[in-house]
Each structure stands twice: as structure tokens, then as C-alpha cells.
Amino acid sequence: MNLNPAHWHLIVNHLPITGSLIAVLILLYGILRKNEGVIKAAYWLFALMAVFSVVATQTGEGAERFILDAKLADEAIIERHVEASNIAQWVMVIVGITALAALFINRLKTVRAMPVIVFILALIAAGLMAWAGLLGGEIMHQEIRSNNNVVLPR
């Protein structure tokens, strides 16, 4: 099996998208049930998703070169995805760092609102991840593009 850079990106990029959505639901469950163990598990999951988001971005650079060299898509549509994914990555990194800080802060019992703060940030990050994923899907799937975003390969 010979995997090219686009294959690797497709393998990795779904992890931070679906993982962040799952982590948001886990954190919400922990908040509603007031279950510290579940909340801490969600925090660790957010930290892991931050790492995966960086890896997805790194594999995206190779995938972009591969797609452009093979003339499979136009650079303009790829750049929309790149810009969205860079923003999503940095917001997810902020969520990961905030979640790790929350683990320490919770041990000190100084900020009781930390789970809600992380939840709000994570909800934003998950939305940005989903948006970046949608734009990424539009690169090779013309059927999901809106009419004003159709960019044909050269």
C-alpha cells in the first residue's frame, strides 16, 4: 500500500474534528452530572485534540502540495480551507492549554466556573473544526460546494 501525503492528511484530519465534538458532549455530560472524573477526562481529551489538530495541519501542507502538483484542485479553494484550518487549529490549541490549566486550577478549587469556560471555548473550537472540515471536503467534492464557491481545476 502506497500512501501519498493526501492520504495521510485524510487519515489524521478527522480525529480533531470528531474528537472535539465528542469531547464537548463528554464535558457537557460531566457538567450536568457534576462528575469531576468525567470533566477531567474531557479536559485530557481536549489536550489530545489540540495535538491532533497540529498534526492535521502539518500533514495538510504535504497534501496541498500533492493536490496542486497533480492539478486535482484549484489553489483558491485549497487556501480557503488552509485559512479556516489554521484558525481552528490555534483555537483548539488554546482550548487544550486552557483544559490543562483547568486540571491544575480544579486541584486548587479556585475557579468553579472553569468547566463552563472550557465548554464555551471548546464549543467555538469544535464549530471552527467542523467548518474547516467542510471546506476541506469541498476541495475534492464539488457536490457539496455552494454554487458561488465552484472552482474548477486548471
PDB file of C-alpha atoms in Angstrom:
ATOM      1  CA  MET A   1       0.000   0.000   0.000  1.00  0.00           C
ATOM      2  CA  ASN A   2       1.483   3.299  -1.113  1.00  0.00           C
ATOM      3  CA  LEU A   3       0.015   6.243   0.794  1.00  0.00           C
ATOM      4  CA  ASN A   4       0.588   9.733  -0.567  1.00  0.00           C
ATOM      5  CA  PRO A   5       0.506  12.936   1.553  1.00  0.00           C
ATOM      6  CA  ALA A   6      -3.184  13.471   0.790  1.00  0.00           C
ATOM      7  CA  HIS A   7      -3.985  10.004   2.182  1.00  0.00           C
ATOM      8  CA  TRP A   8      -2.124  10.774   5.417  1.00  0.00           C
ATOM      9  CA  HIS A   9      -3.951  14.063   5.784  1.00  0.00           C
ATOM     10  CA  LEU A  10      -7.313  12.360   5.291  1.00  0.00           C
ATOM     11  CA  ILE A  11      -6.424   9.736   7.894  1.00  0.00           C
ATOM     12  CA  VAL A  12      -5.369  12.304  10.513  1.00  0.00           C
ATOM     13  CA  ASN A  13      -7.706  15.250   9.927  1.00  0.00           C
ATOM     14  CA  HIS A  14     -10.891  13.520  11.062  1.00  0.00           C
ATOM     15  CA  LEU A  15      -9.524  12.949  14.578  1.00  0.00           C
ATOM     16  CA  PRO A  16      -9.616  16.564  15.831  1.00  0.00           C
ATOM     17  CA  ILE A  17     -12.947  17.217  14.105  1.00  0.00           C
ATOM     18  CA  THR A  18     -14.903  14.280  15.503  1.00  0.00           C
ATOM     19  CA  GLY A  19     -12.841  14.125  18.687  1.00  0.00           C
ATOM     20  CA  SER A  20     -13.574  17.738  19.598  1.00  0.00           C
ATOM     21  CA  LEU A  21     -17.307  17.193  19.109  1.00  0.00           C
ATOM     22  CA  ILE A  22     -17.206  14.048  21.251  1.00  0.00           C
ATOM     23  CA  ALA A  23     -15.166  15.838  23.933  1.00  0.00           C
ATOM     24  CA  VAL A  24     -17.703  18.697  24.021  1.00  0.00           C
ATOM     25  CA  LEU A  25     -20.501  16.185  24.634  1.00  0.00           C
ATOM     26  CA  ILE A  26     -18.474  14.403  27.321  1.00  0.00           C
ATOM     27  CA  LEU A  27     -17.730  17.705  29.058  1.00  0.00           C
ATOM     28  CA  LEU A  28     -21.395  18.729  28.888  1.00  0.00           C
ATOM     29  CA  TYR A  29     -22.382  15.404  30.436  1.00  0.00           C
ATOM     30  CA  GLY A  30     -19.783  15.889  33.188  1.00  0.00           C
ATOM     31  CA  ILE A  31     -21.016  19.415  33.903  1.00  0.00           C
ATOM     32  CA  LEU A  32     -24.676  18.376  34.026  1.00  0.00           C
ATOM     33  CA  ARG A  33     -23.937  15.368  36.258  1.00  0.00           C
ATOM     34  CA  LYS A  34     -21.381  17.333  38.316  1.00  0.00           C
ATOM     35  CA  ASN A  35     -18.962  14.463  37.771  1.00  0.00           C
ATOM     36  CA  GLU A  36     -15.349  15.582  38.295  1.00  0.00           C
ATOM     37  CA  GLY A  37     -13.943  12.402  36.754  1.00  0.00           C
ATOM     38  CA  VAL A  38     -15.862  12.867  33.510  1.00  0.00           C
ATOM     39  CA  ILE A  39     -14.910  16.554  33.382  1.00  0.00           C
ATOM     40  CA  LYS A  40     -11.227  15.680  33.833  1.00  0.00           C
ATOM     41  CA  ALA A  41     -11.455  13.031  31.113  1.00  0.00           C
ATOM     42  CA  ALA A  42     -12.895  15.657  28.752  1.00  0.00           C
ATOM     43  CA  TYR A  43     -10.052  18.037  29.646  1.00  0.00           C
ATOM     44  CA  TRP A  44      -7.476  15.396  28.727  1.00  0.00           C
ATOM     45  CA  LEU A  45      -9.353  14.693  25.507  1.00  0.00           C
ATOM     46  CA  PHE A  46      -9.227  18.392  24.585  1.00  0.00           C
ATOM     47  CA  ALA A  47      -5.475  18.412  25.168  1.00  0.00           C
ATOM     48  CA  LEU A  48      -5.154  15.379  22.897  1.00  0.00           C
ATOM     49  CA  MET A  49      -7.333  17.020  20.227  1.00  0.00           C
ATOM     50  CA  ALA A  50      -5.056  20.070  20.327  1.00  0.00           C
ATOM     51  CA  VAL A  51      -2.110  17.807  19.484  1.00  0.00           C
ATOM     52  CA  PHE A  52      -4.079  16.083  16.714  1.00  0.00           C
ATOM     53  CA  SER A  53      -5.072  19.458  15.260  1.00  0.00           C
ATOM     54  CA  VAL A  54      -1.405  20.419  14.942  1.00  0.00           C
ATOM     55  CA  VAL A  55      -0.625  17.063  13.307  1.00  0.00           C
ATOM     56  CA  ALA A  56      -3.542  17.521  10.888  1.00  0.00           C
ATOM     57  CA  THR A  57      -2.219  20.942   9.911  1.00  0.00           C
ATOM     58  CA  GLN A  58       1.276  19.553   9.378  1.00  0.00           C
ATOM     59  CA  THR A  59       0.019  16.752   7.123  1.00  0.00           C
ATOM     60  CA  GLY A  60      -2.111  19.291   5.272  1.00  0.00           C
ATOM     61  CA  GLU A  61       0.954  21.055   3.894  1.00  0.00           C
ATOM     62  CA  GLY A  62       2.088  17.903   2.097  1.00  0.00           C
ATOM     63  CA  ALA A  63      -1.436  17.179   0.920  1.00  0.00           C
ATOM     64  CA  GLU A  64      -1.736  20.689  -0.507  1.00  0.00           C
ATOM     65  CA  ARG A  65       1.498  20.296  -2.479  1.00  0.00           C
ATOM     66  CA  PHE A  66       0.397  16.877  -3.748  1.00  0.00           C
ATOM     67  CA  ILE A  67      -3.056  18.099  -4.854  1.00  0.00           C
ATOM     68  CA  LEU A  68      -1.646  21.201  -6.570  1.00  0.00           C
ATOM     69  CA  ASP A  69       1.179  19.307  -8.292  1.00  0.00           C
ATOM     70  CA  ALA A  70      -1.320  16.728  -9.569  1.00  0.00           C
ATOM     71  CA  LYS A  71      -3.623  19.579 -10.684  1.00  0.00           C
ATOM     72  CA  LEU A  72      -6.565  17.980  -8.886  1.00  0.00           C
ATOM     73  CA  ALA A  73      -7.960  21.240  -7.487  1.00  0.00           C
ATOM     74  CA  ASP A  74      -7.568  24.980  -7.734  1.00  0.00           C
ATOM     75  CA  GLU A  75      -5.363  26.794  -5.236  1.00  0.00           C
ATOM     76  CA  ALA A  76      -8.103  29.280  -4.284  1.00  0.00           C
ATOM     77  CA  ILE A  77     -10.391  26.627  -2.841  1.00  0.00           C
ATOM     78  CA  ILE A  78      -7.479  24.993  -1.006  1.00  0.00           C
ATOM     79  CA  GLU A  79      -6.460  28.341   0.501  1.00  0.00           C
ATOM     80  CA  ARG A  80      -9.967  28.853   1.942  1.00  0.00           C
ATOM     81  CA  HIS A  81      -9.563  25.534   3.738  1.00  0.00           C
ATOM     82  CA  VAL A  82      -5.998  26.322   4.854  1.00  0.00           C
ATOM     83  CA  GLU A  83      -7.042  29.660   6.363  1.00  0.00           C
ATOM     84  CA  ALA A  84     -10.001  28.114   8.201  1.00  0.00           C
ATOM     85  CA  SER A  85      -7.951  25.173   9.452  1.00  0.00           C
ATOM     86  CA  ASN A  86      -5.176  27.437  10.756  1.00  0.00           C
ATOM     87  CA  ILE A  87      -7.701  29.410  12.801  1.00  0.00           C
ATOM     88  CA  ALA A  88      -9.378  26.211  14.014  1.00  0.00           C
ATOM     89  CA  GLN A  89      -6.015  24.718  14.963  1.00  0.00           C
ATOM     90  CA  TRP A  90      -4.978  27.701  17.076  1.00  0.00           C
ATOM     91  CA  VAL A  91      -8.342  27.915  18.816  1.00  0.00           C
ATOM     92  CA  MET A  92      -8.120  24.173  19.570  1.00  0.00           C
ATOM     93  CA  VAL A  93      -4.596  24.654  20.935  1.00  0.00           C
ATOM     94  CA  ILE A  94      -5.955  27.413  23.201  1.00  0.00           C
ATOM     95  CA  VAL A  95      -8.715  25.033  24.345  1.00  0.00           C
ATOM     96  CA  GLY A  96      -6.130  22.310  25.023  1.00  0.00           C
ATOM     97  CA  ILE A  97      -3.946  24.654  27.069  1.00  0.00           C
ATOM     98  CA  THR A  98      -6.996  26.006  28.925  1.00  0.00           C
ATOM     99  CA  ALA A  99      -8.153  22.453  29.661  1.00  0.00           C
ATOM    100  CA  LEU A 100      -4.727  21.518  31.039  1.00  0.00           C
ATOM    101  CA  ALA A 101      -4.745  24.693  33.142  1.00  0.00           C
ATOM    102  CA  ALA A 102      -8.233  23.755  34.358  1.00  0.00           C
ATOM    103  CA  LEU A 103      -6.894  20.423  35.608  1.00  0.00           C
ATOM    104  CA  PHE A 104      -4.442  22.311  37.806  1.00  0.00           C
ATOM    105  CA  ILE A 105      -6.916  25.028  38.821  1.00  0.00           C
ATOM    106  CA  ASN A 106      -9.523  22.420  39.781  1.00  0.00           C
ATOM    107  CA  ARG A 107      -6.989  20.860  42.140  1.00  0.00           C
ATOM    108  CA  LEU A 108      -6.693  24.236  43.861  1.00  0.00           C
ATOM    109  CA  LYS A 109     -10.507  24.681  43.856  1.00  0.00           C
ATOM    110  CA  THR A 110     -10.039  28.370  42.982  1.00  0.00           C
ATOM    111  CA  VAL A 111     -12.254  28.791  39.909  1.00  0.00           C
ATOM    112  CA  ARG A 112     -15.501  26.823  39.971  1.00  0.00           C
ATOM    113  CA  ALA A 113     -16.583  28.167  36.572  1.00  0.00           C
ATOM    114  CA  MET A 114     -13.658  26.543  34.757  1.00  0.00           C
ATOM    115  CA  PRO A 115     -15.705  23.686  33.222  1.00  0.00           C
ATOM    116  CA  VAL A 116     -18.155  26.202  31.753  1.00  0.00           C
ATOM    117  CA  ILE A 117     -15.314  28.384  30.444  1.00  0.00           C
ATOM    118  CA  VAL A 118     -13.669  25.380  28.781  1.00  0.00           C
ATOM    119  CA  PHE A 119     -17.058  24.265  27.427  1.00  0.00           C
ATOM    120  CA  ILE A 120     -17.715  27.624  25.746  1.00  0.00           C
ATOM    121  CA  LEU A 121     -14.218  27.770  24.230  1.00  0.00           C
ATOM    122  CA  ALA A 122     -14.460  24.136  23.131  1.00  0.00           C
ATOM    123  CA  LEU A 123     -17.840  24.694  21.504  1.00  0.00           C
ATOM    124  CA  ILE A 124     -16.306  27.506  19.443  1.00  0.00           C
ATOM    125  CA  ALA A 125     -13.301  25.326  18.568  1.00  0.00           C
ATOM    126  CA  ALA A 126     -15.499  22.384  17.572  1.00  0.00           C
ATOM    127  CA  GLY A 127     -17.535  24.650  15.311  1.00  0.00           C
ATOM    128  CA  LEU A 128     -14.381  26.005  13.691  1.00  0.00           C
ATOM    129  CA  MET A 129     -13.053  22.461  13.253  1.00  0.00           C
ATOM    130  CA  ALA A 130     -16.293  21.409  11.572  1.00  0.00           C
ATOM    131  CA  TRP A 131     -16.163  24.478   9.296  1.00  0.00           C
ATOM    132  CA  ALA A 132     -12.548  23.747   8.328  1.00  0.00           C
ATOM    133  CA  GLY A 133     -13.525  20.136   7.655  1.00  0.00           C
ATOM    134  CA  LEU A 134     -16.403  21.212   5.431  1.00  0.00           C
ATOM    135  CA  LEU A 135     -14.109  23.496   3.432  1.00  0.00           C
ATOM    136  CA  GLY A 136     -11.591  20.667   3.176  1.00  0.00           C
ATOM    137  CA  GLY A 137     -14.269  18.361   1.858  1.00  0.00           C
ATOM    138  CA  GLU A 138     -15.154  20.910  -0.811  1.00  0.00           C
ATOM    139  CA  ILE A 139     -11.661  20.570  -2.300  1.00  0.00           C
ATOM    140  CA  MET A 140     -12.367  17.186  -3.867  1.00  0.00           C
ATOM    141  CA  HIS A 141     -16.166  17.006  -3.562  1.00  0.00           C
ATOM    142  CA  GLN A 142     -17.742  19.511  -5.925  1.00  0.00           C
ATOM    143  CA  GLU A 143     -21.202  18.229  -4.990  1.00  0.00           C
ATOM    144  CA  ILE A 144     -21.003  19.828  -1.520  1.00  0.00           C
ATOM    145  CA  ARG A 145     -19.830  23.230  -2.736  1.00  0.00           C
ATOM    146  CA  SER A 146     -22.301  26.075  -2.760  1.00  0.00           C
ATOM    147  CA  ASN A 147     -22.880  27.473  -6.254  1.00  0.00           C
ATOM    148  CA  ASN A 148     -20.791  30.582  -5.644  1.00  0.00           C
ATOM    149  CA  ASN A 149     -17.790  28.526  -4.460  1.00  0.00           C
ATOM    150  CA  VAL A 150     -17.366  26.318  -7.518  1.00  0.00           C
ATOM    151  CA  VAL A 151     -13.755  26.473  -8.643  1.00  0.00           C
ATOM    152  CA  LEU A 152     -12.810  24.150 -11.454  1.00  0.00           C
ATOM    153  CA  PRO A 153      -9.336  22.596 -11.686  1.00  0.00           C
ATOM    154  CA  ARG A 154      -6.979  24.174 -14.208  1.00  0.00           C
TER     155      ARG A 154
END
